[in-house]
Amino acid sequence: MAQKDTAGRILDAAEALFSEKGFAETSLRNITTKAGVNLAAVNYHFGSKKSLIQAVFARYLAPFCEQFSLQLDLIENQQPSPEQLLKLLVITLTKSGLENPEKFGVFMRLLGLAYSQGQGHLRKFLTSEYSEVFTRYMKEINRVTPQLTPMERFWRIHFMLGAAVFTMSSVDSLMAMADHDLDTKTDVKDVIAQLMPFLASGLMAVDQDKTDGLKNVE
Amino acid sequence: MAQKDTAGRILDAAEALFSEKGFAETSLRNITTKAGVNLAAVNYHFGSKKSLIQAVFARYLAPFCEQFSLQLDLIENQQPSPEQLLKLLVITLTKSGLENPEKFGVFMRLLGLAYSQGQGHLRKFLTSEYSEVFTRYMKEINRVTPQLTPMERFWRIHFMLGAAVFTMSSVDSLMAMADHDLDTKTDVKDVIAQLMPFLASGLMAVDQDKTDGLKNVE
DNA sequence: AATCGTTTAAAACGTATGTTTGAATTTCAT
DNA sequence: ATGAAATTCAAACATACGTTTTAAACGATT
């Protein structure tokens, strides 16, 4: 167990270092040293650094998408609430190799990096490989928010994504901050429990400016 | 006007390239070429690449903090609503060299990068230089959300920050996406108009699980 | 046991980076 | 106009990077 094959050890080391320092800041020498393998092994097993980055994502996303697709099948003929729809995502995440809270933080940090320092190749890779499941989930979101305009829905989805990714990217340091300032013992589950009502409320928010017109009618 | 001094031209080029490609991915040769100055000029005027990064932030943050501090003075003895408190932030941003929507996006992208690929030096620089104003704003948030526990408040602040920074970091590409998919003509002001009710609603959300206990009493 | 494809190893390659140097040039008060 | 200070410039420096190469070690098949 402690002695995985070379490729696996490289992936482990790479994902840890990437999530700590970013892609460009992590050298192949960093990775191979941490993995205890030869420098050339990366290029031998993965071809290039870019492909290694994609492989790190694929190892997370492949099982996740599989699980998520299954979960989406289950609710297709049901009437879930927004909260349930969010919970579905979280549950799937924890059911596809991310049950470990530490791994969860790592994955979210990688996701944040993919957005912020998203070199073209990563974005193309992600959208081309995993857009189908995302589209299906969006359909479900549409169903539970019929009162929203398409524009409102579009932006609120991305606000939610931002709140989740951004927070979970640095969930470790934020938890440490919270525990220090508030004298608590926070856990990733607690953060998610805080996040869900925030997201649900934001998604369902009633825009005051939009409904102001009614005042004149009354 | 087109002929600023060398240091200014470097800052202009650096901030544009940083926000496009990130810090590590932008070389001094990229910057000096774009600025039309000699390579050594960066080290002459700023000392190092790290110091240049900090200088790019300082040029935005110095006027912002000044304005923001003034605005905070004005409401100190008032009873603003959460929406007004958010609006205060936005107004200050647009009153301190960020009235240009393009610049606004650049600044938010830099802020996002500072978090995601936040090399230690940047984080230390930002928190040490500009923590005072942030603390004052937090005090105001406390005042308008007395019903929240400190833990709820802490996390919701960061959720809001995440939604704002993450979305505004890639506001250009998101707007393009929205305009393409929904056949609209979105503008940064529109996005902010969408963002504010989302954030306000999330901040004030009532946690269902928390109030469930009351059901048993009734 | 010999052979073949697969994997690891050490070293070197070419390139790009941040930084420094020292001379040339400009700036500007005297 | 002059001389000192500030700035610009081309060139080189040392270092780190991703990648390639070549040979050695390994493992399964015959």
Coordinates of C-alpha atoms (C1' of nucleotides) in Angstrom, one line a residue:
Chain A
M1 CA 0.0 0.0 0.0
A2 CA 2.8 2.3 0.9
Q3 CA 4.5 1.1 -2.3
K4 CA 2.2 2.0 -5.2
D5 CA 3.5 1.9 -8.7
T6 CA 5.5 4.8 -10.1
A7 CA 2.6 6.4 -12.0
G8 CA 0.4 6.3 -8.9
R9 CA 3.1 7.8 -6.7
I10 CA 3.6 10.5 -9.2
L11 CA -0.1 11.3 -9.3
D12 CA -0.2 11.5 -5.5
A13 CA 2.8 13.7 -5.2
A14 CA 1.6 15.9 -8.1
E15 CA -1.9 16.5 -6.8
A16 CA -0.5 17.4 -3.3
L17 CA 2.1 19.8 -4.7
F18 CA -0.3 21.3 -7.3
S19 CA -2.9 22.1 -4.7
E20 CA -0.3 23.6 -2.4
K21 CA 1.6 25.8 -4.9
G22 CA -0.2 25.8 -8.2
F23 CA 0.8 24.3 -11.5
A24 CA 3.5 26.6 -12.8
E25 CA 5.1 26.8 -9.4
T26 CA 5.4 23.1 -9.1
S27 CA 8.4 21.6 -11.0
L28 CA 8.7 18.1 -12.2
R29 CA 11.7 17.8 -9.9
N30 CA 9.6 18.7 -6.9
I31 CA 7.1 16.1 -7.9
T32 CA 9.6 13.3 -8.7
T33 CA 11.6 14.0 -5.5
K34 CA 8.5 13.8 -3.3
A35 CA 7.3 10.7 -5.1
G36 CA 10.7 9.1 -4.8
V37 CA 11.0 8.3 -8.5
N38 CA 13.3 9.4 -11.2
L39 CA 12.8 12.7 -12.9
A40 CA 12.3 11.1 -16.3
A41 CA 9.4 9.0 -15.1
V42 CA 6.9 11.8 -15.5
N43 CA 7.6 12.1 -19.2
Y44 CA 7.8 8.4 -19.6
H45 CA 4.4 7.6 -18.0
F46 CA 2.5 10.7 -18.9
G47 CA 4.3 12.3 -21.8
S48 CA 4.4 15.8 -20.6
K49 CA 3.7 18.0 -17.6
K50 CA 0.4 19.2 -19.2
S51 CA -0.8 15.6 -19.6
L52 CA 0.1 14.9 -16.0
I53 CA -2.0 17.9 -14.9
Q54 CA -4.9 16.5 -16.9
A55 CA -4.3 13.0 -15.4
V56 CA -4.5 14.4 -11.9
F57 CA -8.0 15.8 -12.7
A58 CA -9.1 12.8 -14.5
R59 CA -8.4 10.6 -11.5
Y60 CA -10.9 12.7 -9.5
L61 CA -13.4 13.5 -12.1
A62 CA -13.9 10.1 -13.7
P63 CA -15.4 8.4 -10.6
F64 CA -17.2 11.6 -9.7
C65 CA -19.0 11.9 -13.0
E66 CA -19.9 8.2 -12.9
Q67 CA -21.5 8.5 -9.5
F68 CA -23.1 11.8 -10.3
S69 CA -24.7 10.5 -13.5
L70 CA -26.2 7.7 -11.5
Q71 CA -27.5 10.0 -8.8
L72 CA -29.1 12.2 -11.5
D73 CA -30.9 9.2 -13.0
L74 CA -32.5 8.6 -9.6
I75 CA -34.1 12.1 -9.3
E76 CA -35.0 12.5 -12.9
N77 CA -38.7 11.8 -12.3
Q78 CA -38.9 13.5 -8.9
Q79 CA -39.5 17.0 -7.6
P80 CA -36.4 17.8 -5.5
S81 CA -36.0 21.0 -3.6
P82 CA -33.1 23.3 -4.2
E83 CA -31.5 22.1 -0.9
Q84 CA -31.9 18.5 -2.0
L85 CA -30.3 19.3 -5.3
L86 CA -27.3 20.9 -3.6
K87 CA -27.1 18.0 -1.2
L88 CA -27.0 15.6 -4.2
L89 CA -23.8 17.2 -5.3
V90 CA -22.2 17.1 -1.9
I91 CA -23.2 13.5 -1.4
T92 CA -21.8 12.5 -4.8
L93 CA -18.6 14.2 -4.0
T94 CA -18.2 12.3 -0.8
K95 CA -19.1 9.0 -2.5
S96 CA -16.5 9.1 -5.2
G97 CA -13.1 9.0 -3.6
L98 CA -13.6 12.2 -1.7
E99 CA -14.9 10.8 1.5
N100 CA -11.7 12.0 3.1
P101 CA -12.2 15.6 4.1
E102 CA -8.5 16.3 3.3
K103 CA -8.9 15.0 -0.2
F104 CA -12.0 17.1 -0.6
G105 CA -10.1 20.3 0.2
V106 CA -7.3 19.3 -2.2
F107 CA -9.8 18.7 -5.0
M108 CA -11.6 22.0 -4.5
R109 CA -8.3 23.8 -4.5
L110 CA -7.4 22.1 -7.8
L111 CA -10.7 23.2 -9.2
G112 CA -10.1 26.7 -8.1
L113 CA -6.7 26.7 -9.7
A114 CA -8.1 25.3 -12.9
Y115 CA -10.3 28.4 -13.1
S116 CA -7.9 31.0 -12.0
Q117 CA -4.7 29.9 -13.7
G118 CA -6.7 27.9 -16.2
Q119 CA -4.2 27.4 -19.0
G120 CA -6.2 26.7 -22.2
H121 CA -5.4 23.1 -22.3
L122 CA -7.0 22.4 -19.0
R123 CA -10.2 24.2 -19.7
K124 CA -10.6 22.5 -23.0
F125 CA -9.8 19.1 -21.5
L126 CA -12.4 19.6 -18.7
T127 CA -15.2 21.0 -20.8
S128 CA -14.8 18.5 -23.5
E129 CA -14.6 15.5 -21.2
Y130 CA -17.1 16.3 -18.6
S131 CA -19.7 18.8 -20.0
E132 CA -22.4 16.3 -20.3
V133 CA -23.0 15.7 -16.6
F134 CA -22.8 19.4 -15.9
T135 CA -25.5 20.0 -18.5
R136 CA -27.8 17.4 -17.0
Y137 CA -27.4 19.0 -13.5
M138 CA -28.2 22.4 -15.0
K139 CA -31.5 21.0 -16.3
E140 CA -32.4 20.0 -12.8
I141 CA -31.6 23.4 -11.5
N142 CA -33.8 24.9 -14.1
R143 CA -36.7 22.8 -12.9
V144 CA -36.5 23.9 -9.3
T145 CA -36.2 27.6 -10.1
P146 CA -39.0 28.3 -12.6
Q147 CA -39.4 31.8 -11.1
L148 CA -36.0 32.9 -12.2
T149 CA -35.2 34.5 -15.5
P150 CA -32.5 32.7 -17.5
M151 CA -30.2 35.6 -16.7
E152 CA -30.7 35.4 -13.0
R153 CA -30.3 31.7 -13.1
F154 CA -27.1 31.9 -15.0
W155 CA -25.4 34.3 -12.7
R156 CA -26.6 32.8 -9.5
I157 CA -25.2 29.4 -10.6
H158 CA -21.9 31.0 -11.0
F159 CA -22.1 32.9 -7.7
M160 CA -22.8 29.6 -6.0
L161 CA -19.9 28.0 -7.8
G162 CA -17.7 30.8 -6.8
A163 CA -18.7 30.7 -3.1
A164 CA -18.1 27.0 -3.0
V165 CA -14.9 26.7 -4.9
F166 CA -13.3 29.8 -3.4
T167 CA -14.1 28.8 0.2
M168 CA -13.3 25.2 -0.2
S169 CA -10.1 26.0 -1.9
S170 CA -8.7 27.4 1.2
V171 CA -10.9 25.5 3.6
D172 CA -7.9 24.4 5.8
S173 CA -6.6 27.9 6.5
L174 CA -10.1 29.3 6.9
M175 CA -11.0 26.6 9.4
A176 CA -7.7 27.3 11.3
M177 CA -8.6 31.0 11.2
A178 CA -12.1 30.3 12.5
D179 CA -11.0 28.0 15.2
H180 CA -8.4 30.5 16.4
D181 CA -10.7 33.6 16.3
L182 CA -13.9 31.9 17.6
D183 CA -12.3 29.2 19.8
T184 CA -14.2 26.4 18.0
K185 CA -13.2 23.1 16.4
T186 CA -14.5 23.3 12.9
D187 CA -14.7 20.4 10.5
V188 CA -15.2 20.3 6.8
K189 CA -18.7 18.8 7.3
D190 CA -19.5 21.9 9.4
V191 CA -18.4 24.2 6.6
I192 CA -20.6 22.4 4.1
A193 CA -23.5 22.6 6.6
Q194 CA -23.0 26.3 6.7
L195 CA -22.5 26.6 3.0
M196 CA -25.7 24.9 1.9
P197 CA -28.3 27.2 3.4
F198 CA -26.2 30.2 2.2
L199 CA -26.2 28.9 -1.4
A200 CA -29.9 27.8 -1.3
S201 CA -30.9 31.2 0.0
G202 CA -28.9 33.0 -2.6
L203 CA -30.2 30.9 -5.4
M204 CA -33.8 31.6 -4.4
A205 CA -33.3 35.2 -3.5
V206 CA -36.1 37.7 -4.4
D207 CA -34.7 40.7 -6.1
Q208 CA -36.2 43.7 -4.4
D209 CA -35.7 46.1 -7.3
K210 CA -37.5 43.6 -9.5
T211 CA -40.6 43.5 -7.3
D212 CA -40.7 47.2 -6.5
G213 CA -43.2 47.8 -9.3
L214 CA -45.9 46.0 -7.3
K215 CA -45.8 48.6 -4.6
N216 CA -47.2 51.1 -7.0
V217 CA -50.1 48.8 -7.8
E218 CA -51.1 48.2 -4.2
Chain B
M1 CA -0.3 60.7 -21.7
A2 CA 0.7 57.8 -23.9
Q3 CA 4.3 58.4 -22.7
K4 CA 4.2 57.7 -18.9
D5 CA 7.4 57.4 -17.0
T6 CA 9.1 54.0 -17.1
A7 CA 7.9 52.8 -13.7
G8 CA 4.3 53.6 -14.6
R9 CA 4.5 51.8 -18.0
I10 CA 5.9 48.8 -16.2
L11 CA 3.0 48.8 -13.7
D12 CA 0.5 49.1 -16.6
A13 CA 2.0 46.2 -18.5
A14 CA 2.5 44.1 -15.4
E15 CA -1.0 44.4 -14.2
A16 CA -2.4 43.6 -17.6
L17 CA -0.2 40.5 -18.1
F18 CA -0.6 39.3 -14.5
S19 CA -4.4 39.4 -14.7
E20 CA -4.2 37.5 -18.0
K21 CA -1.8 34.8 -17.3
G22 CA -1.0 34.9 -13.6
F23 CA 2.2 35.9 -11.8
A24 CA 4.5 32.9 -12.4
E25 CA 3.5 32.6 -16.0
T26 CA 4.4 36.2 -16.7
S27 CA 8.1 36.8 -17.2
L28 CA 9.9 40.1 -16.7
R29 CA 10.7 39.9 -20.4
N30 CA 7.0 39.8 -21.2
I31 CA 6.4 42.8 -19.1
T32 CA 9.3 44.9 -20.3
T33 CA 8.7 44.2 -23.9
K34 CA 5.0 45.1 -23.6
A35 CA 6.0 48.3 -21.7
G36 CA 8.6 49.1 -24.2
V37 CA 11.4 49.5 -21.6
N38 CA 14.6 47.8 -20.9
L39 CA 14.6 44.4 -19.1
A40 CA 16.7 45.7 -16.2
A41 CA 14.3 48.6 -15.6
V42 CA 12.1 46.3 -13.4
N43 CA 14.9 45.5 -11.0
Y44 CA 16.1 49.1 -11.1
H45 CA 12.8 50.6 -10.2
F46 CA 11.2 47.9 -8.1
G47 CA 14.0 45.8 -6.9
S48 CA 12.6 42.4 -7.7
K49 CA 9.6 40.7 -9.3
K50 CA 8.0 40.2 -6.0
S51 CA 8.2 43.8 -5.1
L52 CA 6.7 44.6 -8.5
I53 CA 3.7 42.3 -7.8
Q54 CA 3.2 44.1 -4.5
A55 CA 3.4 47.5 -6.2
V56 CA 0.7 46.5 -8.7
F57 CA -1.6 45.8 -5.8
A58 CA -0.6 48.9 -3.9
R59 CA -1.6 51.1 -6.8
Y60 CA -5.1 49.8 -6.5
L61 CA -5.4 49.3 -2.8
A62 CA -4.0 52.6 -1.5
P63 CA -6.7 54.8 -3.1
F64 CA -9.4 52.2 -2.4
C65 CA -8.6 52.0 1.3
E66 CA -8.5 55.8 1.6
Q67 CA -11.9 56.1 0.0
F68 CA -13.3 53.2 2.0
S69 CA -12.1 54.6 5.3
L70 CA -13.9 57.8 4.5
Q71 CA -17.1 56.0 3.6
L72 CA -17.0 54.0 6.8
D73 CA -16.7 57.2 8.8
L74 CA -20.0 58.4 7.3
I75 CA -22.1 55.4 8.3
E76 CA -20.5 54.9 11.7
N77 CA -23.4 56.4 13.5
Q78 CA -26.1 55.1 11.2
Q79 CA -28.1 52.0 10.9
P80 CA -27.4 50.7 7.4
S81 CA -29.1 47.6 5.9
P82 CA -27.1 44.7 4.7
E83 CA -27.8 45.8 1.1
Q84 CA -26.6 49.3 1.9
L85 CA -23.4 47.9 3.4
L86 CA -22.7 45.9 0.3
K87 CA -23.5 48.9 -1.9
L88 CA -21.0 50.9 0.1
L89 CA -18.3 48.5 -1.0
V90 CA -19.2 48.6 -4.6
I91 CA -19.5 52.4 -4.6
T92 CA -16.1 52.8 -3.0
L93 CA -14.6 50.4 -5.6
T94 CA -16.0 52.5 -8.4
K95 CA -14.8 55.8 -6.7
S96 CA -11.2 54.8 -6.4
G97 CA -9.8 54.4 -9.9
L98 CA -12.0 51.5 -10.8
E99 CA -14.8 53.4 -12.4
N100 CA -13.7 51.8 -15.6
P101 CA -15.4 48.3 -15.8
E102 CA -12.4 46.9 -17.6
K103 CA -10.1 47.9 -14.7
F104 CA -12.6 46.5 -12.3
G105 CA -12.4 43.1 -13.9
V106 CA -8.6 43.3 -13.9
F107 CA -8.5 44.1 -10.2
M108 CA -10.8 41.3 -9.2
R109 CA -8.8 38.9 -11.3
L110 CA -5.7 40.0 -9.5
L111 CA -7.5 39.5 -6.2
G112 CA -8.5 36.1 -7.1
L113 CA -5.0 35.2 -8.2
A114 CA -3.6 36.6 -4.9
Y115 CA -5.8 34.0 -3.1
S116 CA -5.3 31.0 -5.3
Q117 CA -1.7 31.3 -6.2
G118 CA -1.1 33.4 -3.2
Q119 CA 2.6 33.2 -2.6
G120 CA 3.3 33.9 1.0
H121 CA 4.8 37.3 0.4
L122 CA 1.7 38.7 -1.2
R123 CA -0.6 37.5 1.6
K124 CA 1.7 38.9 4.2
F125 CA 1.9 42.2 2.3
L126 CA -1.8 42.5 1.9
T127 CA -2.8 41.6 5.4
S128 CA -0.2 43.7 7.1
E129 CA -0.8 46.8 5.0
Y130 CA -4.6 46.8 4.7
S131 CA -6.1 44.8 7.6
E132 CA -7.3 47.9 9.4
V133 CA -10.0 48.9 6.9
F134 CA -11.1 45.3 6.6
T135 CA -11.5 45.0 10.4
R136 CA -13.6 48.2 10.4
Y137 CA -15.9 46.9 7.7
M138 CA -16.3 43.6 9.6
K139 CA -17.5 45.6 12.6
E140 CA -20.2 47.1 10.5
I141 CA -21.3 43.7 9.3
N142 CA -21.5 42.5 12.8
R143 CA -23.9 45.3 13.6
V144 CA -26.3 44.5 10.8
T145 CA -26.4 40.7 11.5
P146 CA -27.0 40.4 15.2
Q147 CA -29.1 37.3 14.7
L148 CA -26.1 35.3 13.4
T149 CA -23.7 33.3 15.5
P150 CA -20.1 34.4 15.1
M151 CA -19.5 31.1 13.3
E152 CA -22.3 31.7 10.8
R153 CA -21.1 35.3 10.2
F154 CA -17.5 34.2 9.7
W155 CA -18.3 31.7 7.1
R156 CA -21.0 33.7 5.3
I157 CA -18.5 36.6 4.9
H158 CA -16.1 34.3 3.2
F159 CA -18.9 32.7 1.0
M160 CA -19.7 36.2 -0.1
L161 CA -16.1 37.0 -0.8
G162 CA -15.8 33.9 -2.8
A163 CA -18.9 34.5 -4.9
A164 CA -17.7 38.0 -5.6
V165 CA -14.1 37.4 -6.3
F166 CA -14.6 34.2 -8.2
T167 CA -17.3 35.6 -10.5
M168 CA -15.6 39.0 -11.0
S169 CA -12.3 37.3 -11.8
S170 CA -13.7 35.9 -15.0
V171 CA -16.5 38.4 -15.5
D172 CA -15.4 39.0 -19.1
S173 CA -15.6 35.4 -20.2
L174 CA -18.8 34.8 -18.1
M175 CA -20.5 37.8 -19.7
A176 CA -19.5 36.6 -23.1
M177 CA -20.9 33.2 -22.2
A178 CA -24.1 34.7 -21.0
D179 CA -24.5 37.0 -24.0
H180 CA -24.0 34.0 -26.3
D181 CA -26.3 31.6 -24.5
L182 CA -29.1 34.0 -23.6
D183 CA -28.8 36.4 -26.4
T184 CA -28.3 39.4 -24.1
K185 CA -25.9 42.3 -23.8
T186 CA -24.6 42.1 -20.3
D187 CA -22.5 44.8 -18.6
V188 CA -20.5 44.7 -15.4
K189 CA -23.1 46.9 -13.7
D190 CA -25.7 44.3 -14.5
V191 CA -23.6 41.5 -13.0
I192 CA -23.2 43.6 -9.8
A193 CA -26.9 44.2 -9.8
Q194 CA -27.4 40.5 -9.9
L195 CA -24.7 39.8 -7.3
M196 CA -26.0 42.1 -4.6
P197 CA -29.3 40.5 -3.9
F198 CA -27.7 37.1 -4.0
L199 CA -25.1 38.1 -1.4
A200 CA -27.6 39.9 0.8
S201 CA -29.9 36.9 0.8
G202 CA -27.2 34.5 1.5
L203 CA -25.9 36.6 4.3
M204 CA -29.3 36.8 6.0
A205 CA -30.3 33.2 5.3
V206 CA -32.3 31.4 7.9
D207 CA -30.8 28.0 8.6
Q208 CA -33.7 25.6 8.5
D209 CA -31.9 22.9 10.6
K210 CA -31.2 25.5 13.2
T211 CA -34.9 26.5 13.6
D212 CA -36.3 22.9 13.4
G213 CA -36.2 22.7 17.2
L214 CA -39.1 25.2 17.4
K215 CA -41.4 22.8 15.6
N216 CA -41.3 20.4 18.5
V217 CA -42.2 23.2 20.9
E218 CA -45.2 24.4 18.9
Chain C
dA1 C1' 18.2 -20.0 -18.8
dA2 C1' 17.5 -16.8 -22.7
dT3 C1' 14.9 -13.3 -24.7
dC4 C1' 12.0 -9.7 -25.4
dG5 C1' 9.2 -5.6 -24.1
dT6 C1' 8.7 -2.7 -20.1
dT7 C1' 10.4 0.2 -16.7
dT8 C1' 13.9 2.8 -14.2
dA9 C1' 18.3 5.4 -13.8
dA10 C1' 21.8 9.0 -14.5
dA11 C1' 23.3 12.5 -17.3
dA12 C1' 23.1 15.9 -20.5
dC13 C1' 20.5 19.1 -23.6
dG14 C1' 18.4 23.4 -24.9
dT15 C1' 15.8 27.0 -23.3
dA16 C1' 13.9 30.4 -20.3
dT17 C1' 14.0 32.7 -16.1
dG18 C1' 15.3 36.6 -12.5
dT19 C1' 19.1 39.2 -11.5
dT20 C1' 23.5 41.8 -11.9
dT21 C1' 27.0 44.4 -14.1
dG22 C1' 29.3 48.2 -16.1
dA23 C1' 29.3 51.4 -19.6
dA24 C1' 26.5 54.8 -22.2
dT25 C1' 23.2 58.2 -21.9
dT26 C1' 20.0 61.5 -20.1
dT27 C1' 18.6 64.9 -16.5
dC28 C1' 19.1 68.7 -14.1
dA29 C1' 20.9 72.0 -10.5
dT30 C1' 24.8 74.8 -10.4
Chain D
dA1 C1' 28.3 74.8 -20.0
dT2 C1' 29.6 71.5 -16.6
dG3 C1' 29.8 67.9 -13.5
dA4 C1' 27.3 64.8 -10.5
dA5 C1' 23.3 62.0 -10.1
dA6 C1' 19.8 59.4 -12.0
dT7 C1' 18.4 56.5 -15.6
dT8 C1' 18.8 53.4 -19.6
dC9 C1' 20.9 49.9 -22.2
dA10 C1' 23.1 45.6 -24.0
dA11 C1' 25.3 41.9 -22.4
dA12 C1' 26.3 38.4 -19.4
dC13 C1' 25.5 35.5 -15.2
dA14 C1' 23.8 31.8 -12.5
dT15 C1' 20.1 29.0 -11.9
dA16 C1' 16.1 26.3 -12.8
dC17 C1' 13.1 24.3 -15.9
dG18 C1' 10.9 20.5 -19.2
dT19 C1' 12.5 17.2 -22.1
dT20 C1' 15.5 13.8 -24.4
dT21 C1' 18.9 10.4 -24.6
dT22 C1' 21.3 6.3 -23.6
dA23 C1' 22.2 2.4 -21.0
dA24 C1' 21.1 -0.5 -17.2
dA25 C1' 17.7 -3.3 -14.5
dC26 C1' 13.6 -5.7 -14.2
dG27 C1' 9.7 -9.3 -15.3
dA28 C1' 7.2 -12.1 -17.7
dT29 C1' 7.2 -15.7 -21.6
dT30 C1' 9.2 -19.2 -23.9

